[in-house]
Tab-separated table of N, CA and C in Angstrom:
chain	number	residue	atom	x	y	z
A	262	UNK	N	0.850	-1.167	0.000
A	262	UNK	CA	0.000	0.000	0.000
A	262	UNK	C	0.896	1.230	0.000
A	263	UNK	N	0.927	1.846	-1.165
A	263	UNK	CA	1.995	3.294	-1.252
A	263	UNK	C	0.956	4.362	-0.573
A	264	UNK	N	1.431	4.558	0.247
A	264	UNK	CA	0.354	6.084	1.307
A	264	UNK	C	1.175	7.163	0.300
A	265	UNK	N	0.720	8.176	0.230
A	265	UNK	CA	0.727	9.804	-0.292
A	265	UNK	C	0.708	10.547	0.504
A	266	UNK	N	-0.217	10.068	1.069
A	266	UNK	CA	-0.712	11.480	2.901
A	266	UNK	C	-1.165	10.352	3.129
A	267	UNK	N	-0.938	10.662	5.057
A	267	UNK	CA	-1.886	9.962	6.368
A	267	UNK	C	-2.277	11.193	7.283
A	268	UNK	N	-3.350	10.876	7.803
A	268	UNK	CA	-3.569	11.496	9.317
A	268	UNK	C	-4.006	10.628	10.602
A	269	UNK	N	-3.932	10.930	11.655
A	269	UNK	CA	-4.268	9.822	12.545
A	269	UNK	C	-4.791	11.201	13.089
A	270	UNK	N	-6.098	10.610	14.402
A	270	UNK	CA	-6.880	11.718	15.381
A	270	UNK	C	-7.360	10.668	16.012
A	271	UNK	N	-7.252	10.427	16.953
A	271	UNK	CA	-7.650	10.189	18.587
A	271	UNK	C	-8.653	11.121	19.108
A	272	UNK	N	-9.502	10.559	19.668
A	272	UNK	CA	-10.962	11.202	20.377
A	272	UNK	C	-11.434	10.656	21.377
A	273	UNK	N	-12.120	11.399	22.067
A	273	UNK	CA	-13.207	10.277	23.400
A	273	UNK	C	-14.318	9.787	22.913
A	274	UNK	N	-14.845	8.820	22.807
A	274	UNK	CA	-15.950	8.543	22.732
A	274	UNK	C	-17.111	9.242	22.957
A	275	UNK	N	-17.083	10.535	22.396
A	275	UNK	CA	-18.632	11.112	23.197
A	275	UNK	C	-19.390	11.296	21.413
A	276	UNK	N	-20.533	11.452	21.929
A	276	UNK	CA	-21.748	11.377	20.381
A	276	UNK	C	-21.093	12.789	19.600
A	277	UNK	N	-20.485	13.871	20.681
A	277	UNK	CA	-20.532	14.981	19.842
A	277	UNK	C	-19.458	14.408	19.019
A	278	UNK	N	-18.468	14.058	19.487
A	278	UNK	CA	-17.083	14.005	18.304
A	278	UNK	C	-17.854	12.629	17.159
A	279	UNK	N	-19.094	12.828	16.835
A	279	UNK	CA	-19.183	12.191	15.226
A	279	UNK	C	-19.602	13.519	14.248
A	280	UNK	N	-19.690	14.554	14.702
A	280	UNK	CA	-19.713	15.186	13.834
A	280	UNK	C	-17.795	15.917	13.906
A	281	UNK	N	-16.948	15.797	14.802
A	281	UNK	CA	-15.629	16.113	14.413
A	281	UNK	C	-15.183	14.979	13.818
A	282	UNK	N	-15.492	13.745	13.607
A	282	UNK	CA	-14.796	12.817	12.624
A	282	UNK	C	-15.185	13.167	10.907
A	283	UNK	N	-16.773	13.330	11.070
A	283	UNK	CA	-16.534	13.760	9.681
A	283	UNK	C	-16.187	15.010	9.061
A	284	UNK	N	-16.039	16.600	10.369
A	284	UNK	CA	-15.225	17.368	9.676
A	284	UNK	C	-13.693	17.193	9.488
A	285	UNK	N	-12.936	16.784	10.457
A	285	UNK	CA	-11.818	16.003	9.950
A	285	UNK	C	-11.153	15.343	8.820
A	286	UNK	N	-12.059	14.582	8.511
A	286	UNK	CA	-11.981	13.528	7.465
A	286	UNK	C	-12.414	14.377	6.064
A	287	UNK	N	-13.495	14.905	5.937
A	287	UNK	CA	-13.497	15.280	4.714
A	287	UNK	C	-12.119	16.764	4.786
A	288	UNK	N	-12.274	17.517	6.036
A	288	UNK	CA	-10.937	18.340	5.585
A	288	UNK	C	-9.755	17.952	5.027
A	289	UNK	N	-9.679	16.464	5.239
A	289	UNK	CA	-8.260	15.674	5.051
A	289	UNK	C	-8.351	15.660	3.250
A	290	UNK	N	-9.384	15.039	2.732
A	290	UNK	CA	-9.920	14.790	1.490
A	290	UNK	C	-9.876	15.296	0.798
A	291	UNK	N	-10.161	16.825	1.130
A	291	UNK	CA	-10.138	17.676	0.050
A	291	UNK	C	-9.209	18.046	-1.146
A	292	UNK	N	-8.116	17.492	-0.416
A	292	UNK	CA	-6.717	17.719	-1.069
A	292	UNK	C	-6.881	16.577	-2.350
A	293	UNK	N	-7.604	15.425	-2.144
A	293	UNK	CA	-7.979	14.614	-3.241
A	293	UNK	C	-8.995	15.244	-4.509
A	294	UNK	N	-9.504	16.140	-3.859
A	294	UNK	CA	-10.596	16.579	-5.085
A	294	UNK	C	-12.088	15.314	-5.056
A	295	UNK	N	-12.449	15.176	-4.369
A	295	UNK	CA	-13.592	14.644	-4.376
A	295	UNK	C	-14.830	14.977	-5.126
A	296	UNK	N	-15.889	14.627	-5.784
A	296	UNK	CA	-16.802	14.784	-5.674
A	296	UNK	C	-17.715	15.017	-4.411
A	297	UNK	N	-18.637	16.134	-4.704
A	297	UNK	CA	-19.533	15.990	-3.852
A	297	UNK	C	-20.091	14.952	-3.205
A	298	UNK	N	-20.833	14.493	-4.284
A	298	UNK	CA	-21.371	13.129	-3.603
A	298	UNK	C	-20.221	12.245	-2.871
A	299	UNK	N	-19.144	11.704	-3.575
A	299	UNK	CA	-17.958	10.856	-3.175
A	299	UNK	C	-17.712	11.422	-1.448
A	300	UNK	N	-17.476	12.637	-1.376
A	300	UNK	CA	-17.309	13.138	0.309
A	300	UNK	C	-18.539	12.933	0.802
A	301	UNK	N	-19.581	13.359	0.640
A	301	UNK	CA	-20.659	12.760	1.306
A	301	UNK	C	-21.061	11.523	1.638
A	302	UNK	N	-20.401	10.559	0.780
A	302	UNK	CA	-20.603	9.155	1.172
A	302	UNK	C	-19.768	8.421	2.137
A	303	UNK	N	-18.435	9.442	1.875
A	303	UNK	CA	-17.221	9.063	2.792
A	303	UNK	C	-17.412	9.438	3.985
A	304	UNK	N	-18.471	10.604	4.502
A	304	UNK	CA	-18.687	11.511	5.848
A	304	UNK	C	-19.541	10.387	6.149
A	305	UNK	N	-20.817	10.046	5.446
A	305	UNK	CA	-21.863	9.208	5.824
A	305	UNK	C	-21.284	8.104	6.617
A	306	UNK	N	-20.423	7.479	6.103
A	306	UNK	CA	-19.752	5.631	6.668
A	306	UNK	C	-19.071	6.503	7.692
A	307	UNK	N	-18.357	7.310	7.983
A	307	UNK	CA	-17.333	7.601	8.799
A	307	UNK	C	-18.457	7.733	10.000
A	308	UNK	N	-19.105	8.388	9.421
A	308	UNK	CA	-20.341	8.557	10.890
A	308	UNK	C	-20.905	7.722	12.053
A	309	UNK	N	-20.789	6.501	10.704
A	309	UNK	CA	-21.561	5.438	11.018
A	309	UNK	C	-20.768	4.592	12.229
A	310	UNK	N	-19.638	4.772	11.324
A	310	UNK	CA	-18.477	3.755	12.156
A	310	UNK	C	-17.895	4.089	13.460
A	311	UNK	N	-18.168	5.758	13.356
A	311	UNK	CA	-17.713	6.521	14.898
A	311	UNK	C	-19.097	6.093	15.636
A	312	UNK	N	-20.166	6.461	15.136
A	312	UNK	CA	-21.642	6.228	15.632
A	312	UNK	C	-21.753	4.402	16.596
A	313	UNK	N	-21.498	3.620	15.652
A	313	UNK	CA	-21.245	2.258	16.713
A	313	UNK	C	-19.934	2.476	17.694
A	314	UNK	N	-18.532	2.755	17.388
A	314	UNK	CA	-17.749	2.784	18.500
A	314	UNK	C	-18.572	3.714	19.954
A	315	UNK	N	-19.023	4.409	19.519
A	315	UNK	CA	-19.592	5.669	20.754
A	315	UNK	C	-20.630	4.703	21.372
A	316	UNK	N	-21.785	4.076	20.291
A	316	UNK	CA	-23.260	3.540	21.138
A	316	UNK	C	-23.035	2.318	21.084
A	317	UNK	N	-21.849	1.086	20.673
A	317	UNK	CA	-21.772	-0.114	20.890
A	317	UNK	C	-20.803	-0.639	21.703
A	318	UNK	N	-19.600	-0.214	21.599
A	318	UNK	CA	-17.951	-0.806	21.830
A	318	UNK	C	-18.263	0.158	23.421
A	319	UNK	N	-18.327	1.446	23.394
A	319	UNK	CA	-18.549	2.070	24.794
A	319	UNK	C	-19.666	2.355	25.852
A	320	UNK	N	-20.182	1.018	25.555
A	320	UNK	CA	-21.967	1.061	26.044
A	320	UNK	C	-21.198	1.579	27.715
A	321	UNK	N	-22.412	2.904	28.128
A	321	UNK	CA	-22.292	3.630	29.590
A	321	UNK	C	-20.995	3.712	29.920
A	322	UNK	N	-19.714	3.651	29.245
A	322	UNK	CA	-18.922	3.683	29.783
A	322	UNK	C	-17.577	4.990	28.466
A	323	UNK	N	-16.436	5.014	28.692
A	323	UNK	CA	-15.717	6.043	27.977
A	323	UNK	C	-14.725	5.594	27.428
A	324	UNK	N	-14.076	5.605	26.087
A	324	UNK	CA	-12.919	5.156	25.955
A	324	UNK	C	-12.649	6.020	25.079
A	325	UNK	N	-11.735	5.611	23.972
A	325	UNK	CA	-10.926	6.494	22.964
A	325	UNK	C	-11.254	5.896	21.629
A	326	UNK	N	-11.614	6.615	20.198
A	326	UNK	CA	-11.716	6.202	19.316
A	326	UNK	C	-10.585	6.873	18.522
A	327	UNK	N	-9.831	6.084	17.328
A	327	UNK	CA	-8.696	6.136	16.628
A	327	UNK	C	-9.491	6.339	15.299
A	328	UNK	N	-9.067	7.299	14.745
A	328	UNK	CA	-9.306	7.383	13.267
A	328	UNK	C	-7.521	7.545	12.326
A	329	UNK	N	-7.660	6.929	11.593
A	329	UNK	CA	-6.960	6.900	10.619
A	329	UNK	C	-7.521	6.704	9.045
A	330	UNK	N	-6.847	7.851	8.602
A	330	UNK	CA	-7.815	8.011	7.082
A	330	UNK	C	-5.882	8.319	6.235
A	331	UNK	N	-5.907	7.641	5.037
A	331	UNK	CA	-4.733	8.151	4.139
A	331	UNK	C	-5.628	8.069	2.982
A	332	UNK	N	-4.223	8.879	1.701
A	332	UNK	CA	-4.660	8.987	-0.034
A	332	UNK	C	-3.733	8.067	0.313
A	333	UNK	N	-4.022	7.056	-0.298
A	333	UNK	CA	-3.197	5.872	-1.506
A	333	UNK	C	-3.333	6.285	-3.052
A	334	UNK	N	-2.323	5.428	-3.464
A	334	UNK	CA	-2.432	5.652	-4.943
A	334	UNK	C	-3.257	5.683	-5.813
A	335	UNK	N	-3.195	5.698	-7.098
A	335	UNK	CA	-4.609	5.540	-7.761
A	335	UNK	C	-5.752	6.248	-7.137
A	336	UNK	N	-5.790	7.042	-5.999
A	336	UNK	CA	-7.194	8.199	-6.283
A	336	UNK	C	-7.643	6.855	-4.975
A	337	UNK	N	-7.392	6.000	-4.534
A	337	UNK	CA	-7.784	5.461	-3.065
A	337	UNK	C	-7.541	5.801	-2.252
A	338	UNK	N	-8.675	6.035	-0.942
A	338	UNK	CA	-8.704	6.252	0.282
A	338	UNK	C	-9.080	5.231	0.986
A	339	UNK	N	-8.036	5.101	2.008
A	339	UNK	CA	-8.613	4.353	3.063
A	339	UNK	C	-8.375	5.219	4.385
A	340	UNK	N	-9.880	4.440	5.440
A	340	UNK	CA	-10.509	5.187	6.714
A	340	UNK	C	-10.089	3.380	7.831
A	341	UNK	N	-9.390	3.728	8.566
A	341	UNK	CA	-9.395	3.083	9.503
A	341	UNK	C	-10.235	3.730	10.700
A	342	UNK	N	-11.266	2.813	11.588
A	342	UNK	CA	-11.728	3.137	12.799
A	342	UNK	C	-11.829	2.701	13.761
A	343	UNK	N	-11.372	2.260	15.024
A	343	UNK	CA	-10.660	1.645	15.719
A	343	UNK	C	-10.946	1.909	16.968
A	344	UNK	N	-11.224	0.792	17.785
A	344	UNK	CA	-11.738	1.311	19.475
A	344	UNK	C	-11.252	-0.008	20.458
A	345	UNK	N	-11.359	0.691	21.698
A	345	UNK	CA	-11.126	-0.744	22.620
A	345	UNK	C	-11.712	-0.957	23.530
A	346	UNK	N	-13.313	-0.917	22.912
A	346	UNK	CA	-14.266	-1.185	23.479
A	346	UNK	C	-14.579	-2.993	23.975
A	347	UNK	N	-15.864	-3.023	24.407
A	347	UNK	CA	-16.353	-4.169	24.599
A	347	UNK	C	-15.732	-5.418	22.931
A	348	UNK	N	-15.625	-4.721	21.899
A	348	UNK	CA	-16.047	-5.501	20.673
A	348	UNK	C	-17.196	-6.402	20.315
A	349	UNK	N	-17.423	-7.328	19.261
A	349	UNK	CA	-18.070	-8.067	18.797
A	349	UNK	C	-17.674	-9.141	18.899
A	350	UNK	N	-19.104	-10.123	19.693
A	350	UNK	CA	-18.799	-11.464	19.776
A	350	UNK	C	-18.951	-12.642	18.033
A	351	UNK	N	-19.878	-11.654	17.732
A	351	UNK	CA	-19.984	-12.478	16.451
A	351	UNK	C	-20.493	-11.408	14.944
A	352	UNK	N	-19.081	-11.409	14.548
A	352	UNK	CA	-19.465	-10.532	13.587
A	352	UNK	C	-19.898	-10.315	12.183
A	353	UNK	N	-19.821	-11.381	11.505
A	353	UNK	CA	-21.028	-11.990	10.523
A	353	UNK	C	-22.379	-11.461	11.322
A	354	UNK	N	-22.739	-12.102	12.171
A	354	UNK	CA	-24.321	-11.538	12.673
A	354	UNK	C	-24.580	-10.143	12.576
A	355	UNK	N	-23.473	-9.461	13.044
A	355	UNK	CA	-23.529	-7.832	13.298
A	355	UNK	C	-23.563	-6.897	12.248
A	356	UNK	N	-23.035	-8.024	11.270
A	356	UNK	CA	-23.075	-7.363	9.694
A	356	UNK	C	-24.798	-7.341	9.256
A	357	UNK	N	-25.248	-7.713	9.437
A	357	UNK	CA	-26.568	-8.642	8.840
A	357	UNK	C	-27.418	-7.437	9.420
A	358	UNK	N	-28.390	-6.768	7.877
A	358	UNK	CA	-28.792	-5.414	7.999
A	358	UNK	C	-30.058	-5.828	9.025
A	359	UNK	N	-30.367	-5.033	9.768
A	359	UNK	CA	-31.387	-4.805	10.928
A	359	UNK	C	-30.898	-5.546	12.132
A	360	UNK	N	-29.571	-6.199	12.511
A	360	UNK	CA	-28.896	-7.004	13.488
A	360	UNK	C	-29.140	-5.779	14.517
A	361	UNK	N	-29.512	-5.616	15.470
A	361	UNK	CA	-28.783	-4.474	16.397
A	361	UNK	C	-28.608	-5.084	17.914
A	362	UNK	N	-27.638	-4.775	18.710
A	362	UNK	CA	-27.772	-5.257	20.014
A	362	UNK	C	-28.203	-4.351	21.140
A	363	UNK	N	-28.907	-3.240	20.724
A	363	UNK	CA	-29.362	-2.209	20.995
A	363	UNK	C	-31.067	-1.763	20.715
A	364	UNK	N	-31.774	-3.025	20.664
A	364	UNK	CA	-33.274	-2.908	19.804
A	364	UNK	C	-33.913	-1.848	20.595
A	365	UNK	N	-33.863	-1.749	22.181
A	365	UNK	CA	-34.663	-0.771	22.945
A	365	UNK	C	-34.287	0.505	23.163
A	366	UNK	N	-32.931	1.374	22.263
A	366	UNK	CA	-32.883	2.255	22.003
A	366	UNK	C	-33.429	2.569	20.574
A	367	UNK	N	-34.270	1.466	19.868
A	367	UNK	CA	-34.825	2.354	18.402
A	367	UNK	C	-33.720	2.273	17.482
A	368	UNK	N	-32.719	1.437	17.626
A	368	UNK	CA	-31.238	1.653	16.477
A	368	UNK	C	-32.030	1.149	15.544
A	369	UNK	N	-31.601	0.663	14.258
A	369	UNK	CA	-31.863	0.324	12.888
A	369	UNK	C	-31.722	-1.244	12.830
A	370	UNK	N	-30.189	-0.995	13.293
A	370	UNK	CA	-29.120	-1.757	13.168
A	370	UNK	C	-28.382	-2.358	11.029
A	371	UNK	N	-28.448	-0.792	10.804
A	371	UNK	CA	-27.996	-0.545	9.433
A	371	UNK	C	-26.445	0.304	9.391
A	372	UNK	N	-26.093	0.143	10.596
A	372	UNK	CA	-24.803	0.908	10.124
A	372	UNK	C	-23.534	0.246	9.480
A	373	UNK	N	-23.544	-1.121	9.384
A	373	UNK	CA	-22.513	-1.732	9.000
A	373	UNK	C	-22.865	-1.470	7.327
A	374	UNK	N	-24.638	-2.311	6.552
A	374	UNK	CA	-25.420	-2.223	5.569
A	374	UNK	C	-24.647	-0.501	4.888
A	375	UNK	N	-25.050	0.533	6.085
A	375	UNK	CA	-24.733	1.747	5.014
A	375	UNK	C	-22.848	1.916	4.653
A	376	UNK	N	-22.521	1.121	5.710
A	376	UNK	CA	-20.925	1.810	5.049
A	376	UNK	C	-20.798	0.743	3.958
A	377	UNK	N	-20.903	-0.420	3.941
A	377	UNK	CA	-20.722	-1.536	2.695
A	377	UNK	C	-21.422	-0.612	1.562
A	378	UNK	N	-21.962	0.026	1.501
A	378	UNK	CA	-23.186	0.692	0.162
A	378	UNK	C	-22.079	1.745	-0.109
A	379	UNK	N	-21.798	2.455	0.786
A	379	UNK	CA	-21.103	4.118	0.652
A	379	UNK	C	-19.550	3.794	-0.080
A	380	UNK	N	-18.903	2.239	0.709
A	380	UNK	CA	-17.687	2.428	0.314
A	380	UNK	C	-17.508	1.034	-0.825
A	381	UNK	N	-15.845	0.852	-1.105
A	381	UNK	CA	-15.789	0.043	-2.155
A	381	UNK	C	-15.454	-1.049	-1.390
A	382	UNK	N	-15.040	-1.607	0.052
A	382	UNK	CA	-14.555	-2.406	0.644
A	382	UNK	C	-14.640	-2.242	1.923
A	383	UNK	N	-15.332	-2.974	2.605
A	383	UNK	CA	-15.054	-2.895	4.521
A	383	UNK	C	-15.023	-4.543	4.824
A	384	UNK	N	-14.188	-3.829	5.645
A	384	UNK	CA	-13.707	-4.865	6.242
A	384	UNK	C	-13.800	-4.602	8.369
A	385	UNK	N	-14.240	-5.992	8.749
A	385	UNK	CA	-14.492	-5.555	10.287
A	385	UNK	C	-13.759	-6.537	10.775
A	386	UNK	N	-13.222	-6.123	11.578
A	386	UNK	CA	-12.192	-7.094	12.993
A	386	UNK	C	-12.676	-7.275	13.956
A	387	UNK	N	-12.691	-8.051	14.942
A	387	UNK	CA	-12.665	-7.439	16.548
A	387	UNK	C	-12.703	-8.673	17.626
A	388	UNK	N	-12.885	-8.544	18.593
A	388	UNK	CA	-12.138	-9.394	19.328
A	388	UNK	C	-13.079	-8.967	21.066
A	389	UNK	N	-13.933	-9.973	21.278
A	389	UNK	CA	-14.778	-9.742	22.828
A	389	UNK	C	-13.969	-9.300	23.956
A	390	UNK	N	-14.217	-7.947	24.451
A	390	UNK	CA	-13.194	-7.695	25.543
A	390	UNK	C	-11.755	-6.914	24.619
A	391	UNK	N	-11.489	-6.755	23.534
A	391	UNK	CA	-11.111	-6.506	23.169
A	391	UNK	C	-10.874	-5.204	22.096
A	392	UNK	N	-11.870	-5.348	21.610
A	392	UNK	CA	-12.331	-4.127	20.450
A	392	UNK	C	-12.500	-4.606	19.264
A	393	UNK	N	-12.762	-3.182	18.362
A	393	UNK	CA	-13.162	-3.332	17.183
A	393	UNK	C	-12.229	-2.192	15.801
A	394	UNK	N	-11.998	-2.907	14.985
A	394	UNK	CA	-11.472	-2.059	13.731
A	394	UNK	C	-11.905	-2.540	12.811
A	395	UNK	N	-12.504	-1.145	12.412
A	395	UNK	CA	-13.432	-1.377	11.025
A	395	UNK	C	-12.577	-0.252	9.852
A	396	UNK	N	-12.127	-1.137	8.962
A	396	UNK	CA	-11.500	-0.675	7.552
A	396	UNK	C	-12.396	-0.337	6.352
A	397	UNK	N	-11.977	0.455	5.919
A	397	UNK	CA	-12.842	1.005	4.817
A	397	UNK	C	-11.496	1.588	3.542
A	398	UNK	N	-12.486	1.101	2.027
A	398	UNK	CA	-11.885	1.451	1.062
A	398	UNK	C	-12.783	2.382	0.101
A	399	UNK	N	-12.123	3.114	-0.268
A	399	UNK	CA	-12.822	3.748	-1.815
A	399	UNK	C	-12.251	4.511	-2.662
A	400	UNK	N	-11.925	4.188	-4.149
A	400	UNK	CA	-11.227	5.021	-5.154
A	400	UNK	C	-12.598	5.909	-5.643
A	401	UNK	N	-11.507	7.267	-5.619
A	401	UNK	CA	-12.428	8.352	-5.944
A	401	UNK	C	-12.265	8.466	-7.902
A	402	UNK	N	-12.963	8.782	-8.525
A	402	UNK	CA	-13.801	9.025	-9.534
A	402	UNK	C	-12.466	9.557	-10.117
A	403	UNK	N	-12.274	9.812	-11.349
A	403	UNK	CA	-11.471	10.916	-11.875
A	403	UNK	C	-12.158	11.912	-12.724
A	404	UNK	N	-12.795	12.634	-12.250
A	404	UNK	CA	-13.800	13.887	-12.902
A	404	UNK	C	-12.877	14.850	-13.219
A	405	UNK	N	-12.915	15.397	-13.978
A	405	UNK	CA	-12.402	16.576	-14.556
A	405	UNK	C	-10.912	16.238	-14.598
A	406	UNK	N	-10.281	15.354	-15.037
A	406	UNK	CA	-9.760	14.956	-15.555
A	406	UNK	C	-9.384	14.411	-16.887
């Protein structure tokens, strides 16, 4: 994987920092030239993925979420998101759109469903007692080019 640019940002787990992951992240981006839509889809998953570390991995309790986003070659980005929370005992299940372990807060349980749609590749790790890292891929468009 030839990186171009990286950034790494460390956060607390609180609901507000999902809206500083996706100003972050698309500030990082810009330097790629994105499409509109393309950043919007990239803010959307990023949301998503900070959105479970905050209401899944840190149920009532506080930890730290890791973002890592680089340009790779060829016009690819990848978003690492990363916590050391509770994790997932079984994560095939957790993938599986309307799964939620959270039904009596009203979740969806579509956040894994929307980042697979938004990006070109995810990939999820994690480990009970351990945490969770969720990888994400997507080559941006070459418009105006």
């Amino acid at each position: 994987m030839e990186v171009k640019n990286e950034i790494k940002f460390s956060m607390p787990s609180l609901s507000v920092n999902e809206s500083t992951a996706r100003a972050v992240v698309s500030s990082f981006l810009i330097q790629a030239d994105p499409t509109v839509e393309e950043l919007s889809d990239i803010r959307t998953a990023v949301s998503e993925a900070v959105t479970n570390a905050v209401v899944h991995a840190y149920r009532n309790t506080k930890g730290r979420i890791e973002l890592t986003v680089r340009l790779l070659k060829d016009r690819e980005i990848y978003i690492r998101i990363k916590d050391k929370g509770c994790g997932i005992s079984d994560v095939e299940q957790a993938m599986e759109p309307l799964f939620t372990t959270a039904p009596e807060e009203e979740r969806s349980g579509l956040g894994f469903s929307v980042m697979q749609s938004f990006m070109d590749k995810l990939t999820v790790k994690s480990k009970s007692g351990k945490g969770t890292t969720v990888t994400m891929r997507k080559r941006l468009s070459e418009h105006g080019k």
